[in-house]
Amino acid sequence: MIVGAILLAAGSARRMGNDKLGMDLGGRPLVAHALQSLCGAALDGVLAAVPPGSPLAQHLAAQATLVQVFDHAEGMGRSLARAAALIPAHWDAVVVALGDMPFVRSETIDRLVDCAAPDAIVRPRHEGRPGNPVLWGRSYFAALTGLRGDEGGRSLLRGRQPTYVDCDDAGVLFDVDTPEALAEARDRLRG
């Protein structure tokens, strides 16, 4: 199985301001941590969905193929759809990762990849709670390209039973979506 990734880095970050993914976390933009985890995993490549003219592009371009999402304000689903439309033909599955989740470990992503199949949906689970990123097999690629709104792939999960990979990686549950979460993330890096 050849597996790639989509990194969602085009969100409007309504709760924290439009530059959330560029906020400093340990001397690098927040989104750079998510990209580092993807690049450390056994993936064929990374498509990074970004708004046009994003200052983050320079941090992502060296390790990811940029997908400019002109209508990113329509929501995460739209950004995912734009990137999914550009999935290379040779990929059998794709890991969809969020740019505001800096602590997901590469080893966790590799465990998702180990479960990849053309008709699979694979999610990490920590202490009984499902998390992100989510791996989608090829049979879901067309559905991913049709997404709209701010839900991302959540709407596709309804009525389907993913394969869960239990892990000790609390990073699959930790997203930086409030100023308090950013402060906690900075404390984690220092500690």
PDB file of N, CA, C and O in Angstrom, residues 88-117:
ATOM      1  N   PRO A  88      -2.346  12.018  -5.703  1.00  0.00           N
ATOM      2  CA  PRO A  88      -1.699  11.310  -6.810  1.00  0.00           C
ATOM      3  C   PRO A  88      -2.362   9.957  -7.084  1.00  0.00           C
ATOM      4  O   PRO A  88      -2.820   9.278  -6.161  1.00  0.00           O
ATOM      5  N   ALA A  89      -2.390   9.573  -8.343  1.00  0.00           N
ATOM      6  CA  ALA A  89      -3.072   8.349  -8.773  1.00  0.00           C
ATOM      7  C   ALA A  89      -2.485   7.098  -8.125  1.00  0.00           C
ATOM      8  O   ALA A  89      -3.189   6.096  -7.969  1.00  0.00           O
ATOM      9  N   HIS A  90      -1.228   7.131  -7.733  1.00  0.00           N
ATOM     10  CA  HIS A  90      -0.603   5.919  -7.185  1.00  0.00           C
ATOM     11  C   HIS A  90      -0.817   5.748  -5.680  1.00  0.00           C
ATOM     12  O   HIS A  90      -0.445   4.723  -5.125  1.00  0.00           O
ATOM     13  N   TRP A  91      -1.436   6.719  -5.003  1.00  0.00           N
ATOM     14  CA  TRP A  91      -1.700   6.567  -3.573  1.00  0.00           C
ATOM     15  C   TRP A  91      -2.903   5.647  -3.372  1.00  0.00           C
ATOM     16  O   TRP A  91      -3.942   5.804  -4.011  1.00  0.00           O
ATOM     17  N   ASP A  92      -2.764   4.706  -2.460  1.00  0.00           N
ATOM     18  CA  ASP A  92      -3.845   3.780  -2.122  1.00  0.00           C
ATOM     19  C   ASP A  92      -4.669   4.258  -0.931  1.00  0.00           C
ATOM     20  O   ASP A  92      -5.788   3.805  -0.722  1.00  0.00           O
ATOM     21  N   ALA A  93      -4.100   5.146  -0.142  1.00  0.00           N
ATOM     22  CA  ALA A  93      -4.768   5.682   1.047  1.00  0.00           C
ATOM     23  C   ALA A  93      -4.123   7.017   1.388  1.00  0.00           C
ATOM     24  O   ALA A  93      -3.012   7.323   0.930  1.00  0.00           O
ATOM     25  N   VAL A  94      -4.831   7.803   2.193  1.00  0.00           N
ATOM     26  CA  VAL A  94      -4.315   9.113   2.583  1.00  0.00           C
ATOM     27  C   VAL A  94      -4.613   9.346   4.066  1.00  0.00           C
ATOM     28  O   VAL A  94      -5.699   9.024   4.549  1.00  0.00           O
ATOM     29  N   VAL A  95      -3.633   9.871   4.769  1.00  0.00           N
ATOM     30  CA  VAL A  95      -3.785  10.269   6.164  1.00  0.00           C
ATOM     31  C   VAL A  95      -4.141  11.758   6.155  1.00  0.00           C
ATOM     32  O   VAL A  95      -3.401  12.571   5.597  1.00  0.00           O
ATOM     33  N   VAL A  96      -5.274  12.107   6.744  1.00  0.00           N
ATOM     34  CA  VAL A  96      -5.693  13.511   6.810  1.00  0.00           C
ATOM     35  C   VAL A  96      -5.346  14.029   8.202  1.00  0.00           C
ATOM     36  O   VAL A  96      -5.894  13.570   9.210  1.00  0.00           O
ATOM     37  N   ALA A  97      -4.396  14.979   8.233  1.00  0.00           N
ATOM     38  CA  ALA A  97      -3.884  15.520   9.488  1.00  0.00           C
ATOM     39  C   ALA A  97      -4.251  16.997   9.617  1.00  0.00           C
ATOM     40  O   ALA A  97      -4.364  17.708   8.615  1.00  0.00           O
ATOM     41  N   LEU A  98      -4.397  17.437  10.854  1.00  0.00           N
ATOM     42  CA  LEU A  98      -4.758  18.825  11.144  1.00  0.00           C
ATOM     43  C   LEU A  98      -3.522  19.623  11.536  1.00  0.00           C
ATOM     44  O   LEU A  98      -2.730  19.177  12.374  1.00  0.00           O
ATOM     45  N   GLY A  99      -3.394  20.803  10.974  1.00  0.00           N
ATOM     46  CA  GLY A  99      -2.227  21.639  11.228  1.00  0.00           C
ATOM     47  C   GLY A  99      -2.113  22.150  12.641  1.00  0.00           C
ATOM     48  O   GLY A  99      -1.050  22.606  13.055  1.00  0.00           O
ATOM     49  N   ASP A 100      -3.199  22.073  13.423  1.00  0.00           N
ATOM     50  CA  ASP A 100      -3.149  22.577  14.793  1.00  0.00           C
ATOM     51  C   ASP A 100      -2.989  21.456  15.823  1.00  0.00           C
ATOM     52  O   ASP A 100      -3.277  21.645  16.999  1.00  0.00           O
ATOM     53  N   MET A 101      -2.506  20.298  15.376  1.00  0.00           N
ATOM     54  CA  MET A 101      -2.258  19.171  16.295  1.00  0.00           C
ATOM     55  C   MET A 101      -0.754  18.876  16.297  1.00  0.00           C
ATOM     56  O   MET A 101      -0.273  18.019  15.553  1.00  0.00           O
ATOM     57  N   PRO A 102       0.003  19.572  17.144  1.00  0.00           N
ATOM     58  CA  PRO A 102       1.464  19.515  17.066  1.00  0.00           C
ATOM     59  C   PRO A 102       2.121  18.299  17.711  1.00  0.00           C
ATOM     60  O   PRO A 102       3.314  18.079  17.512  1.00  0.00           O
ATOM     61  N   PHE A 103       1.376  17.496  18.475  1.00  0.00           N
ATOM     62  CA  PHE A 103       2.030  16.453  19.255  1.00  0.00           C
ATOM     63  C   PHE A 103       1.748  15.027  18.801  1.00  0.00           C
ATOM     64  O   PHE A 103       2.117  14.072  19.479  1.00  0.00           O
ATOM     65  N   VAL A 104       1.108  14.848  17.653  1.00  0.00           N
ATOM     66  CA  VAL A 104       0.906  13.496  17.127  1.00  0.00           C
ATOM     67  C   VAL A 104       2.276  12.940  16.749  1.00  0.00           C
ATOM     68  O   VAL A 104       3.069  13.604  16.074  1.00  0.00           O
ATOM     69  N   ARG A 105       2.564  11.734  17.180  1.00  0.00           N
ATOM     70  CA  ARG A 105       3.879  11.134  16.925  1.00  0.00           C
ATOM     71  C   ARG A 105       3.909  10.423  15.572  1.00  0.00           C
ATOM     72  O   ARG A 105       2.918   9.835  15.138  1.00  0.00           O
ATOM     73  N   SER A 106       5.059  10.459  14.938  1.00  0.00           N
ATOM     74  CA  SER A 106       5.247   9.766  13.660  1.00  0.00           C
ATOM     75  C   SER A 106       4.943   8.285  13.790  1.00  0.00           C
ATOM     76  O   SER A 106       4.380   7.667  12.873  1.00  0.00           O
ATOM     77  N   GLU A 107       5.290   7.693  14.916  1.00  0.00           N
ATOM     78  CA  GLU A 107       5.047   6.262  15.133  1.00  0.00           C
ATOM     79  C   GLU A 107       3.555   5.946  15.117  1.00  0.00           C
ATOM     80  O   GLU A 107       3.136   4.883  14.671  1.00  0.00           O
ATOM     81  N   THR A 108       2.748   6.871  15.604  1.00  0.00           N
ATOM     82  CA  THR A 108       1.296   6.690  15.586  1.00  0.00           C
ATOM     83  C   THR A 108       0.792   6.700  14.148  1.00  0.00           C
ATOM     84  O   THR A 108      -0.042   5.866  13.763  1.00  0.00           O
ATOM     85  N   ILE A 109       1.302   7.617  13.351  1.00  0.00           N
ATOM     86  CA  ILE A 109       0.922   7.665  11.937  1.00  0.00           C
ATOM     87  C   ILE A 109       1.327   6.364  11.246  1.00  0.00           C
ATOM     88  O   ILE A 109       0.562   5.802  10.458  1.00  0.00           O
ATOM     89  N   ASP A 110       2.511   5.859  11.558  1.00  0.00           N
ATOM     90  CA  ASP A 110       2.957   4.587  10.977  1.00  0.00           C
ATOM     91  C   ASP A 110       2.011   3.444  11.344  1.00  0.00           C
ATOM     92  O   ASP A 110       1.765   2.545  10.533  1.00  0.00           O
ATOM     93  N   ARG A 111       1.471   3.461  12.534  1.00  0.00           N
ATOM     94  CA  ARG A 111       0.527   2.413  12.940  1.00  0.00           C
ATOM     95  C   ARG A 111      -0.763   2.495  12.134  1.00  0.00           C
ATOM     96  O   ARG A 111      -1.362   1.470  11.797  1.00  0.00           O
ATOM     97  N   LEU A 112      -1.199   3.711  11.802  1.00  0.00           N
ATOM     98  CA  LEU A 112      -2.355   3.863  10.925  1.00  0.00           C
ATOM     99  C   LEU A 112      -2.040   3.309   9.537  1.00  0.00           C
ATOM    100  O   LEU A 112      -2.843   2.588   8.942  1.00  0.00           O
ATOM    101  N   VAL A 113      -0.861   3.651   9.032  1.00  0.00           N
ATOM    102  CA  VAL A 113      -0.434   3.194   7.709  1.00  0.00           C
ATOM    103  C   VAL A 113      -0.389   1.669   7.658  1.00  0.00           C
ATOM    104  O   VAL A 113      -0.764   1.056   6.649  1.00  0.00           O
ATOM    105  N   ASP A 114       0.045   1.040   8.739  1.00  0.00           N
ATOM    106  CA  ASP A 114       0.108  -0.430   8.782  1.00  0.00           C
ATOM    107  C   ASP A 114      -1.265  -1.072   8.582  1.00  0.00           C
ATOM    108  O   ASP A 114      -1.360  -2.227   8.171  1.00  0.00           O
ATOM    109  N   CYS A 115      -2.325  -0.347   8.883  1.00  0.00           N
ATOM    110  CA  CYS A 115      -3.699  -0.864   8.753  1.00  0.00           C
ATOM    111  C   CYS A 115      -4.375  -0.424   7.462  1.00  0.00           C
ATOM    112  O   CYS A 115      -5.568  -0.675   7.265  1.00  0.00           O
ATOM    113  N   ALA A 116      -3.646   0.246   6.587  1.00  0.00           N
ATOM    114  CA  ALA A 116      -4.243   0.796   5.369  1.00  0.00           C
ATOM    115  C   ALA A 116      -4.774  -0.302   4.459  1.00  0.00           C
ATOM    116  O   ALA A 116      -4.188  -1.376   4.331  1.00  0.00           O
ATOM    117  N   ALA A 117      -5.909  -0.015   3.856  1.00  0.00           N
ATOM    118  CA  ALA A 117      -6.533  -0.864   2.841  1.00  0.00           C
ATOM    119  C   ALA A 117      -7.396   0.050   1.983  1.00  0.00           C
ATOM    120  O   ALA A 117      -7.817   1.120   2.438  1.00  0.00           O
TER     121      ALA A 117
END
